[in-house]
């Protein structure tokens, strides 16, 4: 059974790239409760392991950061312009409620937009440039916004709480990759005493590959690495037949090739060993090769002498939006599979 309360805390937590503190805190506390040795490195990765576990061990990482925005400019009337951190479709930004983390605490804002009544016909058809968009925090002037605590460089996150859909699915923001964080915690709980390094990684969304994961792998020199992430599910309208190979409810997806080979190309030996574990444990895996998108696995493979890496994804619809959808069954199956992989000692 998925602990929905914990999953909700993870999903609702604020954690855009470089500002993972809130989510890192939850991860660290949970690892502590299990009795792991927990540390945090300079980039913000949370690392949990048993004493003596290090070089050569299996490392399992789940990125903690989510896509978000950052304050770029406050105009004289108190409206805020922003930059995007991570891959965001501008169309999803319109009329969103957001949270800004200021030095004085969190404040709410909305991304404003001209109502349809006043839009010219061409305007509603045009692509949206995020430079035209702005956040309204209720300030009447720049001075007032600054008094509220808003400053250039403040991180901004979507304001959306996790909810269940039909008792089987969940929807929320940042499910890419808080479902991975959840599975990492749950697997760690069931794999106590094993030769595994569990890492909540920082700053995956702001580079083609994960920054935090590369640093974690450099420091610990694992024998193999599994990136636990969200896999793009294509089982909904407007996805092509061959876009839709990963389905919700059909179990974790093993990614053999990312970003058409520009991301991770999974190590052949590691891949066959992992597939062997699935076969033996009779756990159904979905196998995918993707043209767009990469994971932490891509950066870890290039570290030190080359660390065999592979990505395991929990299927998610509508990723990089505030309404991603995942299946509770897939989360459970992924944990189950990770436990089998952990017991197989792939380090
Ligand atoms: Zn991700």
XYZ file of C-alpha atoms and ligand atoms in Angstrom:
348
model
C 0.000 0.000 0.000
C 1.321 3.403 -0.941
C 1.546 5.808 1.990
C -0.481 8.584 0.355
C 0.238 11.001 3.174
C 3.987 10.732 2.633
C 3.562 10.882 -1.143
C 1.467 14.027 -0.738
C 4.086 15.657 1.484
C 6.748 14.876 -1.101
C 4.663 16.140 -4.020
C 3.512 19.291 -2.257
C 7.007 20.200 -1.035
C 8.748 23.169 -2.601
C 11.874 22.197 -4.507
C 12.891 23.910 -7.703
C 16.490 23.291 -8.882
C 19.032 24.651 -6.422
C 16.320 25.147 -3.816
C 15.681 21.562 -2.797
C 15.955 22.256 0.956
C 12.344 21.499 1.854
C 12.178 18.212 -0.032
C 15.716 17.262 1.074
C 14.641 17.734 4.695
C 11.747 15.277 4.291
C 14.051 12.740 2.625
C 16.740 13.114 5.316
C 14.250 12.723 8.178
C 12.722 9.593 6.618
C 16.143 7.996 6.006
C 17.106 8.825 9.599
C 13.993 7.132 10.935
C 15.107 3.946 9.155
C 18.450 4.109 10.934
C 20.647 5.030 7.978
C 23.733 7.177 8.132
C 22.539 10.332 6.363
C 24.585 13.164 4.923
C 24.099 16.109 2.624
C 26.790 17.227 0.195
C 27.548 20.703 -1.088
C 25.209 20.637 -4.092
C 22.316 19.468 -1.911
C 22.172 15.712 -2.540
C 20.849 13.657 0.390
C 22.856 10.449 0.769
C 21.795 7.516 2.937
C 23.790 4.321 3.491
C 24.889 1.837 6.090
C 28.240 2.417 7.747
C 31.061 1.091 5.596
C 29.051 1.091 2.360
C 30.790 3.110 -0.351
C 32.979 2.473 -3.387
C 31.698 -0.311 -5.607
C 28.205 -0.433 -4.085
C 25.006 -0.062 -6.105
C 23.795 3.541 -6.082
C 20.103 4.274 -6.552
C 19.267 7.932 -7.121
C 16.011 9.836 -7.466
C 16.121 13.514 -8.347
C 14.335 15.685 -5.835
C 14.042 18.907 -7.830
C 11.067 19.977 -9.907
C 10.636 22.444 -12.740
C 9.840 25.992 -11.650
C 10.310 29.704 -12.129
C 12.540 32.437 -10.735
C 11.949 36.142 -10.177
C 13.762 38.155 -12.846
C 12.396 41.677 -12.590
C 9.801 43.639 -10.629
C 8.179 46.478 -12.549
C 7.098 49.834 -11.114
C 3.529 48.604 -10.684
C 4.648 45.603 -8.610
C 4.221 42.935 -11.314
C 6.919 40.279 -11.563
C 8.655 38.915 -14.654
C 10.360 35.542 -14.394
C 12.648 33.018 -16.025
C 11.898 29.312 -16.352
C 14.000 26.597 -14.730
C 13.633 23.314 -16.576
C 11.517 22.345 -19.558
C 8.173 24.138 -19.292
C 5.544 24.546 -21.986
C 4.556 28.234 -21.792
C 0.891 27.335 -22.305
C 0.720 25.642 -18.919
C 1.847 28.791 -17.138
C -1.217 30.861 -17.934
C -3.388 31.628 -14.919
C -1.491 29.369 -12.552
C -1.328 30.012 -8.863
C 2.275 30.017 -7.676
C 4.254 30.224 -4.440
C 7.279 32.500 -4.161
C 9.833 31.696 -1.489
C 11.074 35.072 -0.286
C 13.507 35.975 2.492
C 10.416 36.829 4.559
C 8.701 33.522 3.880
C 6.342 32.084 1.279
C 3.852 34.299 -0.502
C 1.246 33.486 -3.136
C 0.871 34.911 -6.598
C -0.908 34.231 -9.872
C 0.336 34.261 -13.438
C -1.925 36.839 -15.035
C -3.276 36.930 -18.549
C -5.501 39.138 -20.694
C -9.071 37.687 -20.568
C -10.463 36.182 -23.798
C -12.915 39.090 -24.187
C -10.078 41.483 -24.879
C -7.813 39.234 -26.889
C -7.518 39.918 -30.593
C -8.390 36.895 -32.694
C -4.736 36.403 -33.712
C -3.588 36.595 -30.117
C -5.476 33.504 -28.974
C -3.825 31.504 -31.749
C -0.306 32.766 -31.187
C 2.343 30.875 -29.276
C 2.893 32.342 -25.859
C 6.237 33.839 -25.006
C 6.994 33.496 -21.324
C 8.581 36.934 -21.451
C 5.050 38.354 -21.865
C 3.840 36.612 -18.756
C 3.983 38.045 -15.260
C 3.163 37.183 -11.650
C 0.674 39.245 -9.685
C 1.343 39.090 -5.933
C -1.164 41.783 -5.057
C 1.416 44.558 -4.739
C 0.585 48.014 -6.069
C 4.193 49.049 -6.610
C 7.731 47.729 -6.791
C 8.285 49.089 -3.303
C 5.311 47.211 -1.951
C 6.431 43.949 -3.608
C 9.871 44.400 -2.108
C 8.333 45.068 1.285
C 6.526 41.731 0.951
C 9.979 40.219 0.589
C 10.125 39.687 -3.176
C 13.642 39.974 -4.615
C 15.377 39.054 -7.864
C 16.434 35.411 -7.733
C 13.564 34.250 -5.523
C 12.454 30.720 -6.457
C 8.857 30.158 -7.611
C 6.926 26.915 -7.582
C 3.417 25.838 -8.653
C 0.790 25.801 -5.934
C -1.016 22.490 -6.284
C -1.892 19.817 -3.755
C -1.807 16.108 -4.496
C -5.216 14.452 -4.878
C -6.354 10.904 -5.613
C -8.214 10.076 -8.841
C -10.678 7.212 -8.684
C -8.787 5.699 -5.752
C -6.196 4.265 -8.133
C -4.294 7.199 -9.536
C -2.859 10.384 -8.060
C -2.511 13.825 -9.573
C -0.274 16.633 -8.447
C 2.683 18.804 -9.239
C 6.267 17.541 -9.278
C 5.301 13.871 -9.584
C 8.372 13.920 -11.831
C 10.132 12.967 -9.662
C 8.544 12.849 -6.224
C 7.113 9.432 -7.089
C 10.738 8.375 -7.575
C 11.660 9.923 -4.216
C 8.806 8.007 -2.605
C 9.890 4.701 -4.195
C 13.489 5.368 -3.132
C 12.430 5.840 0.501
C 10.129 2.838 0.521
C 12.771 0.596 -1.094
C 15.418 1.837 1.365
C 13.132 0.877 4.224
C 12.887 -2.677 2.910
C 16.575 -2.979 1.986
C 18.188 -2.199 5.321
C 21.658 -3.660 5.738
C 22.351 -3.975 2.019
C 25.356 -2.746 0.040
C 23.441 0.183 -1.483
C 23.832 3.961 -1.501
C 20.482 5.775 -1.704
C 20.619 9.317 -3.032
C 18.045 12.058 -3.401
C 19.777 14.098 -6.114
C 19.736 17.847 -6.733
C 19.472 19.862 -9.948
C 18.421 17.272 -12.500
C 15.928 19.471 -14.324
C 18.317 22.286 -15.248
C 20.828 20.481 -17.372
C 20.402 17.880 -20.056
C 21.742 15.558 -17.418
C 21.717 15.645 -13.649
C 24.265 17.830 -11.925
C 23.784 16.465 -8.425
C 23.883 12.828 -9.510
C 27.233 13.305 -11.256
C 28.709 14.803 -8.094
C 27.269 12.043 -5.915
C 28.672 9.374 -8.220
C 32.054 11.101 -8.358
C 32.272 11.180 -4.572
C 31.181 7.615 -3.914
C 32.354 5.729 -7.022
C 29.490 3.235 -7.090
C 29.817 0.016 -9.089
C 26.489 0.630 -10.832
C 23.822 3.319 -10.869
C 20.035 3.231 -11.239
C 18.237 6.515 -11.886
C 14.774 6.271 -10.478
C 12.644 8.786 -12.354
C 9.315 9.371 -14.049
C 8.741 7.751 -17.467
C 6.534 9.528 -19.995
C 3.277 7.647 -20.341
C 1.590 7.915 -23.716
C -1.678 6.197 -22.919
C -3.954 9.175 -23.385
C -5.567 11.009 -26.315
C -3.391 12.990 -28.699
C -0.413 10.681 -28.359
C 0.655 8.695 -31.392
C 0.584 4.907 -31.421
C 4.352 4.681 -31.083
C 4.514 7.524 -28.531
C 2.295 5.547 -26.273
C 4.358 2.511 -25.480
C 4.546 3.188 -21.735
C 1.186 2.803 -20.020
C -0.043 3.602 -16.545
C -0.691 0.502 -14.472
C 1.642 -1.770 -16.414
C 4.622 -1.487 -14.072
C 7.982 0.300 -14.082
C 9.644 1.227 -17.370
C 13.252 0.358 -18.069
C 14.868 2.894 -20.397
C 17.449 1.408 -22.740
C 18.269 4.585 -24.670
C 17.604 8.208 -23.688
C 17.423 11.286 -25.919
C 18.147 9.270 -29.055
C 21.478 8.203 -27.607
C 22.539 11.672 -26.497
C 21.412 10.687 -23.009
C 22.224 7.390 -21.363
C 22.699 4.301 -23.475
C 22.167 1.632 -20.847
C 25.094 -0.605 -20.034
C 24.416 -3.940 -21.685
C 25.518 -6.128 -18.791
C 23.618 -4.104 -16.210
C 20.541 -4.092 -18.388
C 20.508 -7.853 -18.865
C 21.129 -8.456 -15.148
C 18.233 -6.158 -14.246
C 15.963 -7.790 -16.795
C 16.987 -11.150 -15.361
C 15.919 -10.012 -11.879
C 12.513 -8.992 -13.241
C 12.064 -12.315 -14.995
C 13.004 -14.317 -11.913
C 10.747 -12.275 -9.649
C 7.952 -12.344 -12.266
C 7.671 -8.576 -12.278
C 6.416 -7.028 -15.481
C 8.692 -4.345 -16.907
C 7.867 -1.967 -19.723
C 10.853 -1.501 -22.025
C 11.370 1.830 -23.745
C 13.796 3.759 -25.924
C 13.181 7.504 -26.049
C 14.096 10.297 -28.428
C 13.578 13.169 -26.017
C 14.502 13.480 -22.378
C 17.275 12.075 -20.258
C 17.808 11.212 -16.614
C 20.520 11.231 -13.972
C 21.771 7.981 -15.539
C 23.199 9.967 -18.446
C 25.476 12.043 -16.242
C 26.589 9.217 -13.977
C 27.725 7.053 -16.877
C 30.334 9.664 -17.746
C 31.809 9.928 -14.258
C 35.210 8.545 -13.223
C 36.067 5.550 -15.406
C 32.442 5.175 -16.500
C 29.796 3.833 -14.138
C 27.305 1.408 -15.701
C 23.944 3.160 -15.458
C 20.322 2.639 -16.314
C 17.042 4.472 -15.719
C 13.957 2.951 -14.170
C 10.849 5.071 -14.589
C 7.474 5.205 -12.928
C 4.955 5.950 -15.699
C 3.553 9.476 -15.466
C 1.122 11.380 -17.688
C 1.448 15.132 -18.336
C 4.902 15.501 -16.775
C 6.413 18.945 -16.358
C 2.983 20.315 -15.555
C 1.227 20.853 -12.237
C -1.239 18.043 -12.926
C 0.893 14.976 -13.583
C -0.877 11.658 -13.095
C 0.617 8.409 -11.779
C -0.751 5.025 -10.799
C -0.453 3.807 -7.211
C -0.026 0.270 -8.530
C 3.017 1.319 -10.597
C 4.587 2.960 -7.563
C 4.113 -0.227 -5.559
C 5.424 -2.424 -8.381
C 8.486 -0.204 -8.742
C 9.257 -0.516 -5.030
C 8.802 -4.288 -5.224
C 11.130 -4.475 -8.186
C 13.763 -2.257 -6.580
C 13.747 -4.493 -3.523
C 14.442 -7.506 -5.759
C 17.194 -5.604 -7.580
C 18.691 -4.550 -4.241
C 18.743 -8.118 -3.001
C 20.454 -9.291 -6.196
C 23.557 -7.251 -5.247
C 24.380 -5.560 -8.546
C 27.133 -3.347 -7.081
Zn 12.532 13.623 -13.937
